[in-house]
Tab-separated table of C-alpha atoms in Angstrom:
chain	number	residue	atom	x	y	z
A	1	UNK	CA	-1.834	12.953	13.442
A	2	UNK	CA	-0.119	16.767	13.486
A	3	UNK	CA	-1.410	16.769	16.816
A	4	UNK	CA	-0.835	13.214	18.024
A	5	UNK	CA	3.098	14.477	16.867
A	6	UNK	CA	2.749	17.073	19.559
A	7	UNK	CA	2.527	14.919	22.021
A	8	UNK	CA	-1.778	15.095	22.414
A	9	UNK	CA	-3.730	12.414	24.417
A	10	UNK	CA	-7.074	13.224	23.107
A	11	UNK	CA	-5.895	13.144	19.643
A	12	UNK	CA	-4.241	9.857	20.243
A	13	UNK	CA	-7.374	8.338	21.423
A	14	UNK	CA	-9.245	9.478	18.437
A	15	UNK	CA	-7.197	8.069	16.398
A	16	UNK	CA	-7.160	4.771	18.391
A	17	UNK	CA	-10.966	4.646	18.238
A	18	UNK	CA	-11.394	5.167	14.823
A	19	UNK	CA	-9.072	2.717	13.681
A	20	UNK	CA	-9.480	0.159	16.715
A	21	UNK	CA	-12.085	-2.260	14.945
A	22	UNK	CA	-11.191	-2.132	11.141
A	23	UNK	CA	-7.708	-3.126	12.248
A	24	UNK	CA	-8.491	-5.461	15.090
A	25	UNK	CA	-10.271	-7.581	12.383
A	26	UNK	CA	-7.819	-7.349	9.943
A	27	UNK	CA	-5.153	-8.525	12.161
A	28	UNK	CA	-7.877	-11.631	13.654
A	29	UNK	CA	-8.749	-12.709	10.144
A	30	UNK	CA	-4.832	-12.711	9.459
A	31	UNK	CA	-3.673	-14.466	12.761
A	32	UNK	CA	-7.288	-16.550	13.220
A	33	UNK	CA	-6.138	-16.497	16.616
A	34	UNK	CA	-7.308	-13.760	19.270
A	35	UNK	CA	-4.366	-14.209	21.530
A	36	UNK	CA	-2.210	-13.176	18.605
A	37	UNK	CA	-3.701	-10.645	17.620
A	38	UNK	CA	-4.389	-8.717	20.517
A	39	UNK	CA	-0.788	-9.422	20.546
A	40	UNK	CA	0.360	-7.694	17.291
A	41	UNK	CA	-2.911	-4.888	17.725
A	42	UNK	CA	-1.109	-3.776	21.236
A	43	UNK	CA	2.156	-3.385	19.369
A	44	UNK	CA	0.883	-1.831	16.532
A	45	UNK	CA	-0.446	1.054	18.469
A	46	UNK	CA	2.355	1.447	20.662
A	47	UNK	CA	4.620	1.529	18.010
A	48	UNK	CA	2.457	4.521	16.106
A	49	UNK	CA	3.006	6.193	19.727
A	50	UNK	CA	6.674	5.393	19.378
A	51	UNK	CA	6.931	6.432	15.998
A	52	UNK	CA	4.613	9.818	15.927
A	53	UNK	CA	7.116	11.680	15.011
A	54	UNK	CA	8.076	10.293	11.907
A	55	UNK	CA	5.066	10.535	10.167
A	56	UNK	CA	4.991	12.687	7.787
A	57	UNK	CA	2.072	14.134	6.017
A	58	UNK	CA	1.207	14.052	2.091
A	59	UNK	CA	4.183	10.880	2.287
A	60	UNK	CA	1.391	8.289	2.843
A	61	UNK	CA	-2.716	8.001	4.590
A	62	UNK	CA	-2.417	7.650	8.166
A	63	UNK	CA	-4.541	4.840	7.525
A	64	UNK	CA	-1.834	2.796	5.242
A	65	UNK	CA	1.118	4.163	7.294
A	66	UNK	CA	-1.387	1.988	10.326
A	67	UNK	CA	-1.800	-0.929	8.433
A	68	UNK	CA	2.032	-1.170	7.227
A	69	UNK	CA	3.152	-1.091	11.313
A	70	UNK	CA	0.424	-3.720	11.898
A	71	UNK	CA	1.505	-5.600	9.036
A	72	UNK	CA	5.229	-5.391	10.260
A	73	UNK	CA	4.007	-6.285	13.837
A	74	UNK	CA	1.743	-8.967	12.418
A	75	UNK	CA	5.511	-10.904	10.500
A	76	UNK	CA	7.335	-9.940	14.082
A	77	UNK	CA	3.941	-11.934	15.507
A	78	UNK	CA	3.923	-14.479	13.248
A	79	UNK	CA	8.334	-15.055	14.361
A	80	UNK	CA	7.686	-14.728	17.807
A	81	UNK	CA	4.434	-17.426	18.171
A	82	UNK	CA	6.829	-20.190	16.127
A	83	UNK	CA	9.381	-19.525	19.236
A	84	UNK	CA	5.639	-20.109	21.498
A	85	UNK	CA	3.910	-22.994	20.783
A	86	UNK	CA	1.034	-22.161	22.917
A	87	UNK	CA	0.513	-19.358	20.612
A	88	UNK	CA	-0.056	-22.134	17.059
A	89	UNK	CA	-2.870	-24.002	19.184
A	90	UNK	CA	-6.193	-22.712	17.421
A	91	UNK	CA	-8.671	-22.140	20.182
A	92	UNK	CA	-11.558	-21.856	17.546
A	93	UNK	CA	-13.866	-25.189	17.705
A	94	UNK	CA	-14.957	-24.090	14.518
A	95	UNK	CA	-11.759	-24.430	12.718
A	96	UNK	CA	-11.935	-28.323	12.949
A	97	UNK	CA	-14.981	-29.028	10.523
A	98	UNK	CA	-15.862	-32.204	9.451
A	99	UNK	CA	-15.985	-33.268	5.777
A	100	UNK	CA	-18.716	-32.366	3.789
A	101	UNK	CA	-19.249	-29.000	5.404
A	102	UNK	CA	-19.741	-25.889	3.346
A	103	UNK	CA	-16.478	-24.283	2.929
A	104	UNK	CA	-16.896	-20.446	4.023
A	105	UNK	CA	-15.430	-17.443	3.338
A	106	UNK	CA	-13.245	-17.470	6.127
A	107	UNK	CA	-12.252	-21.333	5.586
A	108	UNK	CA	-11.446	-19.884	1.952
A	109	UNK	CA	-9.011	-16.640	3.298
A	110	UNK	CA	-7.178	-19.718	5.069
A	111	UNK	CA	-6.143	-21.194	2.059
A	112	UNK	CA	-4.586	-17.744	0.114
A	113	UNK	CA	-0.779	-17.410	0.382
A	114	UNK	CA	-0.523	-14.720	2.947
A	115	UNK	CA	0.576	-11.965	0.788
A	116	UNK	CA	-2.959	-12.633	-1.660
A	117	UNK	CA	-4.716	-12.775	1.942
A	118	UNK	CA	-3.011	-9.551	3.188
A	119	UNK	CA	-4.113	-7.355	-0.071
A	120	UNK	CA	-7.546	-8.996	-0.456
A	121	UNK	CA	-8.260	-8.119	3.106
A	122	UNK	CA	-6.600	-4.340	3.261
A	123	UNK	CA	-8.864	-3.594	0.194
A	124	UNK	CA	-12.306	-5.502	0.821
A	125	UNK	CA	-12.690	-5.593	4.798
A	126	UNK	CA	-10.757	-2.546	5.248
A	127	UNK	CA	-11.359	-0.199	2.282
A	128	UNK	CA	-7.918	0.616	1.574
A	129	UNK	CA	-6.847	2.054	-2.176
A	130	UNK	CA	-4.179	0.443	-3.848
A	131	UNK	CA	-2.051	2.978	-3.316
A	132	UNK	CA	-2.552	2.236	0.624
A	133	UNK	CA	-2.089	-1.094	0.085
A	134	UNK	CA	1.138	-0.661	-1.358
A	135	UNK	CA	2.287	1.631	1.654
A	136	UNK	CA	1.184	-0.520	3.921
A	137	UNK	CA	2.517	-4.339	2.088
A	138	UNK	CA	5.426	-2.050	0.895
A	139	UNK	CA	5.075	-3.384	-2.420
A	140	UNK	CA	4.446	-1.637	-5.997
A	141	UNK	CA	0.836	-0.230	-6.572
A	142	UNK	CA	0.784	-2.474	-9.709
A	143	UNK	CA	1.407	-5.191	-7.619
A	144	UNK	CA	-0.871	-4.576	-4.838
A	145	UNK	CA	-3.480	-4.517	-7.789
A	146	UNK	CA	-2.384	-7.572	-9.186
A	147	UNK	CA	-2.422	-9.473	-5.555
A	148	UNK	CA	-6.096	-8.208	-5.013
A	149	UNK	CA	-7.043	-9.530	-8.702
A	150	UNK	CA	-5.181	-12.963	-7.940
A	151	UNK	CA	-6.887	-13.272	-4.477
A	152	UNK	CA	-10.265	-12.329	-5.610
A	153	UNK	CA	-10.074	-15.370	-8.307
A	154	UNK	CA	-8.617	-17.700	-6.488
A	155	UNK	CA	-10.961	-17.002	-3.564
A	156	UNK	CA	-14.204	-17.727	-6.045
A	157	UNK	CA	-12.188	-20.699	-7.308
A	158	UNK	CA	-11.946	-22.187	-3.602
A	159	UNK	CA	-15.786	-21.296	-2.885
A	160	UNK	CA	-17.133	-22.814	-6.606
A	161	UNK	CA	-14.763	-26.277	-5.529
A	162	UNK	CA	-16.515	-26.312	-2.094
């Protein structure tokens, strides 16, 4: 990122490939809709690129000062697709099960409050400490723990009903 600050390329595109697909599937199993996410994972990066400069290093992980622009792209997202109802149409067949189907783990993300979803995901899909997690939600530590707790048990409580 020092070097990304001074304005080099190659170090951007490192960067961009190392944290392309861990954050492109965050920000799909978030959205559940590829249009938006591509969306908010275009403005994510181009708001690190915008932003190089005030990174600062030993203040937070690259990777959580990543995941708290995505997440801040991902609300702007979310505001901008209610003003684009093209955006809210789910283009996943898959989505519209019929009853008596087994309930899946994505089915069962879909049900968390965001905020449980957002913390559950940072820390199991995407490895992040709670520490990161806080940077990134911009919430306590003790509460990014406490989120991941709450979304792990209501998570096996969704699965056991299904």
């Amino acid at each position: 990122m020092d070097r990304v600050k001074l304005g080099s390329a190659d170090a951007f595109a490192t960067l961009f490939a190392r944290h392309r697909a861990p954050l492109y599937g965050y920000l799909l199993r978030m959205t559940r809709r590829s249009e938006l996410a591509d969306e908010v994972f275009q403005e994510t990066f181009l708001s690190v690129h915008r932003a190089r400069t005030t990174w600062v290093r030993g203040e937070a992980s690259f990777r959580a000062w990543l995941y708290r622009i995505a997440t801040n792209a991902l609300r702007d997202g979310h505001r901008r697709a209610a003003r684009r109802p093209e955006l809210l149409v789910d283009q996943d067949p898959g989505v519209h099960e019929t009853p008596g189907q087994r309930l899946d783990l994505e089915r069962a993300l879909a049900e968390l409050p965001e905020n449980l979803r957002d913390a559950f995901l940072l820390a199991a899909v995407n490895g992040l400490d709670h520490n990161e997690i806080a940077t990134a939600l911009d919430i306590s530590a003790d509460n990014a723990r406490a989120r991941v707790s709450r979304a792990r048990v209501r998570l096996r409580e969704i699965l056991e009903a299904a």
